[in-house]
Every structure is written in structure tokens, then in C-alpha cells.
Tab-separated table of C-alpha atoms in Angstrom:
chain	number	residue	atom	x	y	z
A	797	UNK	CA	-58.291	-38.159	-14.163
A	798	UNK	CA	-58.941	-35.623	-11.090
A	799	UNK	CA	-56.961	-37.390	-9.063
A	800	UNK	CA	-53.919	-37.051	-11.431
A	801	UNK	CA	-54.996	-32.988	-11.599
A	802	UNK	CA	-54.999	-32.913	-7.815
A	803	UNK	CA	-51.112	-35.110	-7.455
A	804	UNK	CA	-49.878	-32.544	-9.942
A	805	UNK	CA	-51.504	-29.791	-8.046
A	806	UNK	CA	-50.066	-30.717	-4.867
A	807	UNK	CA	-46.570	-31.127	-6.781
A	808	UNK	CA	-46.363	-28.561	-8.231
A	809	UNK	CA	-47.529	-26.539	-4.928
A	810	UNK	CA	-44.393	-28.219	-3.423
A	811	UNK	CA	-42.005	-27.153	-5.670
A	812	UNK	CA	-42.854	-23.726	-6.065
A	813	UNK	CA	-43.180	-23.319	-1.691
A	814	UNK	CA	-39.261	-24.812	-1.820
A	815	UNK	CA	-38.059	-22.498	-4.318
A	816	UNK	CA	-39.498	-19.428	-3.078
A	817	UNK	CA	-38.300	-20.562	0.697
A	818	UNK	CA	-35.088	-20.554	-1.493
A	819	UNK	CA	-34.798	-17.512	-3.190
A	820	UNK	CA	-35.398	-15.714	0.240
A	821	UNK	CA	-32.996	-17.267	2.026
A	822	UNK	CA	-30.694	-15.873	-0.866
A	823	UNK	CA	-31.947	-12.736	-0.870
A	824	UNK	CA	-31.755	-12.753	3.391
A	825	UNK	CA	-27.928	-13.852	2.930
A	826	UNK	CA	-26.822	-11.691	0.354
A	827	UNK	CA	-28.214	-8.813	1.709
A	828	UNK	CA	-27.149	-9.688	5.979
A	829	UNK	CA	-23.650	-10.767	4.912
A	830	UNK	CA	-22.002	-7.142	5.128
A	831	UNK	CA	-23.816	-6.871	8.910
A	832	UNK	CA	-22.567	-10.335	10.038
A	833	UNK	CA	-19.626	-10.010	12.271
A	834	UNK	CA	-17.066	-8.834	8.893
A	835	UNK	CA	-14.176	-7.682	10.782
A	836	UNK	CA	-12.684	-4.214	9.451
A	837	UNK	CA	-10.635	-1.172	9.880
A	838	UNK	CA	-10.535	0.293	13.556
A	839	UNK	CA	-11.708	-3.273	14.924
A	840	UNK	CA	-9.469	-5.453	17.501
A	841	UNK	CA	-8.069	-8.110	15.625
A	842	UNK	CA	-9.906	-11.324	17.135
A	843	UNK	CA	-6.964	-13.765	18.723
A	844	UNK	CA	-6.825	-17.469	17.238
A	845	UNK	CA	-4.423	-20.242	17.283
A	846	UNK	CA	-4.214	-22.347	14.336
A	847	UNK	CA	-1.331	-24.957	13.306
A	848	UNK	CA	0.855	-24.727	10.519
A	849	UNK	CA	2.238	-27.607	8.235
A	850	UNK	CA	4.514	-28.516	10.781
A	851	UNK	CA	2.130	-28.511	13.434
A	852	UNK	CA	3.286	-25.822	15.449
A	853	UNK	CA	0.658	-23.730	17.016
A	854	UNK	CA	0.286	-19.620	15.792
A	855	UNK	CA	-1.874	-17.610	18.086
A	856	UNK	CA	-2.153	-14.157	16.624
A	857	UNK	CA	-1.922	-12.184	20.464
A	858	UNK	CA	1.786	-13.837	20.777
A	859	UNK	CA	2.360	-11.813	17.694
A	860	UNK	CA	1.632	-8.245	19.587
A	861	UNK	CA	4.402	-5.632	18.591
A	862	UNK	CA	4.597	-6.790	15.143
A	863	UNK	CA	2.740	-5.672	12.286
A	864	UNK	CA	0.656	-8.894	11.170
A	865	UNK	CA	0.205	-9.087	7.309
A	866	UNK	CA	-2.906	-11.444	7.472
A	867	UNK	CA	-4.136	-13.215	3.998
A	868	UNK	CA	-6.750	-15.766	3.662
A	869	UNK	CA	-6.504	-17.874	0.753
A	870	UNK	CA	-7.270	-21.094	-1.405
A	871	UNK	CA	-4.871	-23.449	-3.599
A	872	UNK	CA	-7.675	-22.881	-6.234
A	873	UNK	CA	-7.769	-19.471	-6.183
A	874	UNK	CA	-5.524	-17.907	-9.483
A	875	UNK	CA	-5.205	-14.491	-8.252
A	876	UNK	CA	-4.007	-16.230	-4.591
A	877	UNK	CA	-1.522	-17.567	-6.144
A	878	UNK	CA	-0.504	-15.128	-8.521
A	879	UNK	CA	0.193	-12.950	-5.236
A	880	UNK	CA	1.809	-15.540	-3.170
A	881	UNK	CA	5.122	-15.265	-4.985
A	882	UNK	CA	5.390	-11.117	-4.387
A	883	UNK	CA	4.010	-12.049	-0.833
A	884	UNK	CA	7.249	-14.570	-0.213
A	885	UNK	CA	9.526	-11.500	-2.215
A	886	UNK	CA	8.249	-9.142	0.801
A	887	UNK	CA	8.140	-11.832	3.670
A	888	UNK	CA	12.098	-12.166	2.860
A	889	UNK	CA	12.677	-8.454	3.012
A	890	UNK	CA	10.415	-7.382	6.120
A	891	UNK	CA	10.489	-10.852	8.629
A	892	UNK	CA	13.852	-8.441	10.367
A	893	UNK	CA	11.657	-5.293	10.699
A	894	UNK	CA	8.817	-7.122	12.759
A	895	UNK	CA	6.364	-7.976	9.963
A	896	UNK	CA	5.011	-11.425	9.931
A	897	UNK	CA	3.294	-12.968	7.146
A	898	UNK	CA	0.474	-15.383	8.487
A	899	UNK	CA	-1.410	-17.235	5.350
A	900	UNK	CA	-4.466	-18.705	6.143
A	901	UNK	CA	-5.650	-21.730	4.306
A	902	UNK	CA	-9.096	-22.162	4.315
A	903	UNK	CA	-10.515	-25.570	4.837
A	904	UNK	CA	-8.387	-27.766	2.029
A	905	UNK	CA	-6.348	-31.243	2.747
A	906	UNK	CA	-2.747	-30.922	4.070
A	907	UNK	CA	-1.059	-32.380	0.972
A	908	UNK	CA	-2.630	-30.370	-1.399
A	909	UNK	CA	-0.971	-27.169	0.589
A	910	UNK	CA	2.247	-28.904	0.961
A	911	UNK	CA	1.958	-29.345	-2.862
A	912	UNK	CA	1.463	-25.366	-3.380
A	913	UNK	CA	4.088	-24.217	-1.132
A	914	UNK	CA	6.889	-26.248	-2.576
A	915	UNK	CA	5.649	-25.836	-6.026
A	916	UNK	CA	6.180	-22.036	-5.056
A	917	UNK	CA	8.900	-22.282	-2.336
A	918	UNK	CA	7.105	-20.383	0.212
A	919	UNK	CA	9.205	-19.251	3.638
A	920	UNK	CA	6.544	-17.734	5.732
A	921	UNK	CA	3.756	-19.726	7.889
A	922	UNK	CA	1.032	-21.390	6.368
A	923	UNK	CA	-2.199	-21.809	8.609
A	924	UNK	CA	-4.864	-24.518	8.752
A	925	UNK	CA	-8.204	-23.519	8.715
A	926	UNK	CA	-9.685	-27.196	8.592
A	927	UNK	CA	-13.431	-26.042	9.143
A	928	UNK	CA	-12.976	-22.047	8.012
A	929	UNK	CA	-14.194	-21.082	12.023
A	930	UNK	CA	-11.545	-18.360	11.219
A	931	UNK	CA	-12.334	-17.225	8.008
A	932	UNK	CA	-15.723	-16.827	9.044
A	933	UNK	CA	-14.860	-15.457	12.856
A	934	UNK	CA	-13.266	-12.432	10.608
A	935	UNK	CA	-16.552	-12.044	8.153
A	936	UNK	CA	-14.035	-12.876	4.985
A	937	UNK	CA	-16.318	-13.831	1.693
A	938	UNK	CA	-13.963	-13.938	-1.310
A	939	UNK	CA	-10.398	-15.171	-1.353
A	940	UNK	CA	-7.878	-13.830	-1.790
A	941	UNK	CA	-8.522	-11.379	1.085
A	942	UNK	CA	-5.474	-9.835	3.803
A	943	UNK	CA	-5.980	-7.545	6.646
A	944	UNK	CA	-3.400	-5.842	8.313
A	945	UNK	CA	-2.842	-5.967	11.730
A	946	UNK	CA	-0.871	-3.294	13.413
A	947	UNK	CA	1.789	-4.379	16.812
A	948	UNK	CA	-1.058	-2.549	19.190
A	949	UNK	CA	-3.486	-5.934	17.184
A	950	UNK	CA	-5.807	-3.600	15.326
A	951	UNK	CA	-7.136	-4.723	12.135
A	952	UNK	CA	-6.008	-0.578	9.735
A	953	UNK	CA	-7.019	-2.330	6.590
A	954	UNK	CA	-8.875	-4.965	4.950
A	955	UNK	CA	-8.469	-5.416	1.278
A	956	UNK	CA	-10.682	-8.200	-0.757
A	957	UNK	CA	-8.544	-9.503	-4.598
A	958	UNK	CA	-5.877	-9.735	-5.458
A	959	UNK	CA	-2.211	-7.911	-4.593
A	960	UNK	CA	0.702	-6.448	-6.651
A	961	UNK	CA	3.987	-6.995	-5.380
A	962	UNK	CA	4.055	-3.363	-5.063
A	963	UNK	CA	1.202	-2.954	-3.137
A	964	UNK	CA	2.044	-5.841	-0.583
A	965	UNK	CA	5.424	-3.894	-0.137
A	966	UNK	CA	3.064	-0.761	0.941
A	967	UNK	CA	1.379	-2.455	3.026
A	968	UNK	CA	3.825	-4.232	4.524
A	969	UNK	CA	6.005	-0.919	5.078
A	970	UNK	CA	2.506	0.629	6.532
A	971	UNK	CA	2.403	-2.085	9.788
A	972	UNK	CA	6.243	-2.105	10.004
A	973	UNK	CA	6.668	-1.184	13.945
A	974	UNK	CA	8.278	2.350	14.630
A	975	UNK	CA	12.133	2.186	15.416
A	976	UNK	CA	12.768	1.875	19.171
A	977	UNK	CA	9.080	0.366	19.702
């Protein structure tokens, strides 16, 4: 009988050292993920090269002088791809005035992307982000999240949810280079 009192003991000793070790390595994450490396306004946008469906290779630099509309997002992810249609709308109307639409997939298999853009006839460049080194590299948490990039490659705004057509139009029009640049 004391020996089954002690195993239980011991157990239940166990089990209450792993979930505390738990809950405050929760607590340590939520509250550290704002200070680790989140990219935002006034920052250099870091350079990466990813490949796109067709495997042609995007490195953000090459893209200096254009204003880089930058979105990170999942095939999942509703409010992604409620926005991706008014994102496509804008690409259309702002790929002549030196704004580039880079979309950033993060970490899914190639044919369920292919599936989403031609369900939803997207134009601009889809990105590969097998392992998410980029998503993380720029601090991004919750999807659907863009930063814009200006043509000097400095992040003037990060915004986290999701986009009206409206407001991608604004923001678009707000990284458009200046005439003669």
C-alpha cells in the first residue's frame, strides 16, 4: 500500500513539474514575442530571395525603386483570401506605376497554392516560404499580415488582418514612387 502512495506521489510530482515548466514557457513567449526581432515602421526591410510557383527566384533588394506591397498569408486563412481578390484588382491597376505585389506563402505544399491562385486567378507573384525562415526573419504572428516597403526598402507600415479593397488601394497609392524618381 505505501509503495502505491509513494508511485502516485512521484507521478503526480511529474506531472505537475511538466505543466508548470509549461505554462512558463507560455507565459515567457507570449510576453517576449513583441521584443523578438518583429520588423516595423522606420526599419530596413531585411533582403530575401524566395521562389515563386514557377521557380523563378524574387530577392526583395532587386526590387529597390519600387514600392513593395508585402503580404504574408495562408490558403487557410478566410480573411487572406477574402483580400486576395481586391489585392489582384490593385496589382492590375498599380504593376505600371512601380508597385509590386509580393505574396508570401507561408510553409504549405505547392499544389495546394497552385489550387488557390487559379481558383482565384491571381496575376502577381506568389512566394514560397517552405520552412516560414521569412515570416519569422520579419517577426509576423498572425496571417494575414502586409508591410509596405517604400523604393528607398524601408518597411512605413505594417498592418496585422485583414484588407478592404479600399484600403489596399491606399496603401498601394502611399508606396507608389514619385514621378521622375
Amino acid at each position: 500500500m505505501a509503495a502505491k502512495k509513494k508511485r502516485r506521489l512521484v507521478i503526480r510530482t511529474v506531472i505537475l513539474t511538466v505543466m508548470t515548466a509549461a505554462v512558463i514557457y507560455t507565459l515567457y513567449a507570449n510576453f517576449t514575442k513583441e521584443s523578438r526581432s518583429k520588423v516595423s515602421a522606420g526599419d530596413r526591410a531585411p533582403d530575401f530571395v524566395l521562389e515563386d510557383l514557377n521557380g523563378d527566384k524574387h530577392q526583395l533588394s532587386s526590387y529597390k525603386g519600387k514600392g513593395v506591397f508585402l503580404n504574408f498569408w495562408g490558403t487557410w486563412c478566410k480573411p487572406c483570401e477574402r483580400e486576395m481578390p481586391y489585392m489582384n484588382n490593385q496589382y492590375k491597376e498599380f504593376k505600371d506605376q512601380g508597385v509590386e505585389i509580393l505574396a508570401v506563402n507561408v510553409g504549405e505544399p505547392e499544389f495546394l497554392i497552385n489550387k488557390f491562385v487559379e481558383k482565384h486567378g491571381l496575376d502577381f507573384p506568389i512566394l514560397k516560404d517552405k520552412n516560414k525562415d521569412i515570416m519569422n526573419m520579419y517577426g509576423v504572428f498572425n496571417l494575414p499580415a502586409t508591410l509596405l516597403v517604400n523604393p528607398q526598402g524601408e518597411v512605413i507600415k505594417v498592418e496585422e488582418g485583414e484588407l478592404t479593397e479600399q484600403k489596399i488601394r491606399e496603401m498601394m497609392e502611399s508606396i507608389k514612387p514619385a514621378k521622375g524618381s
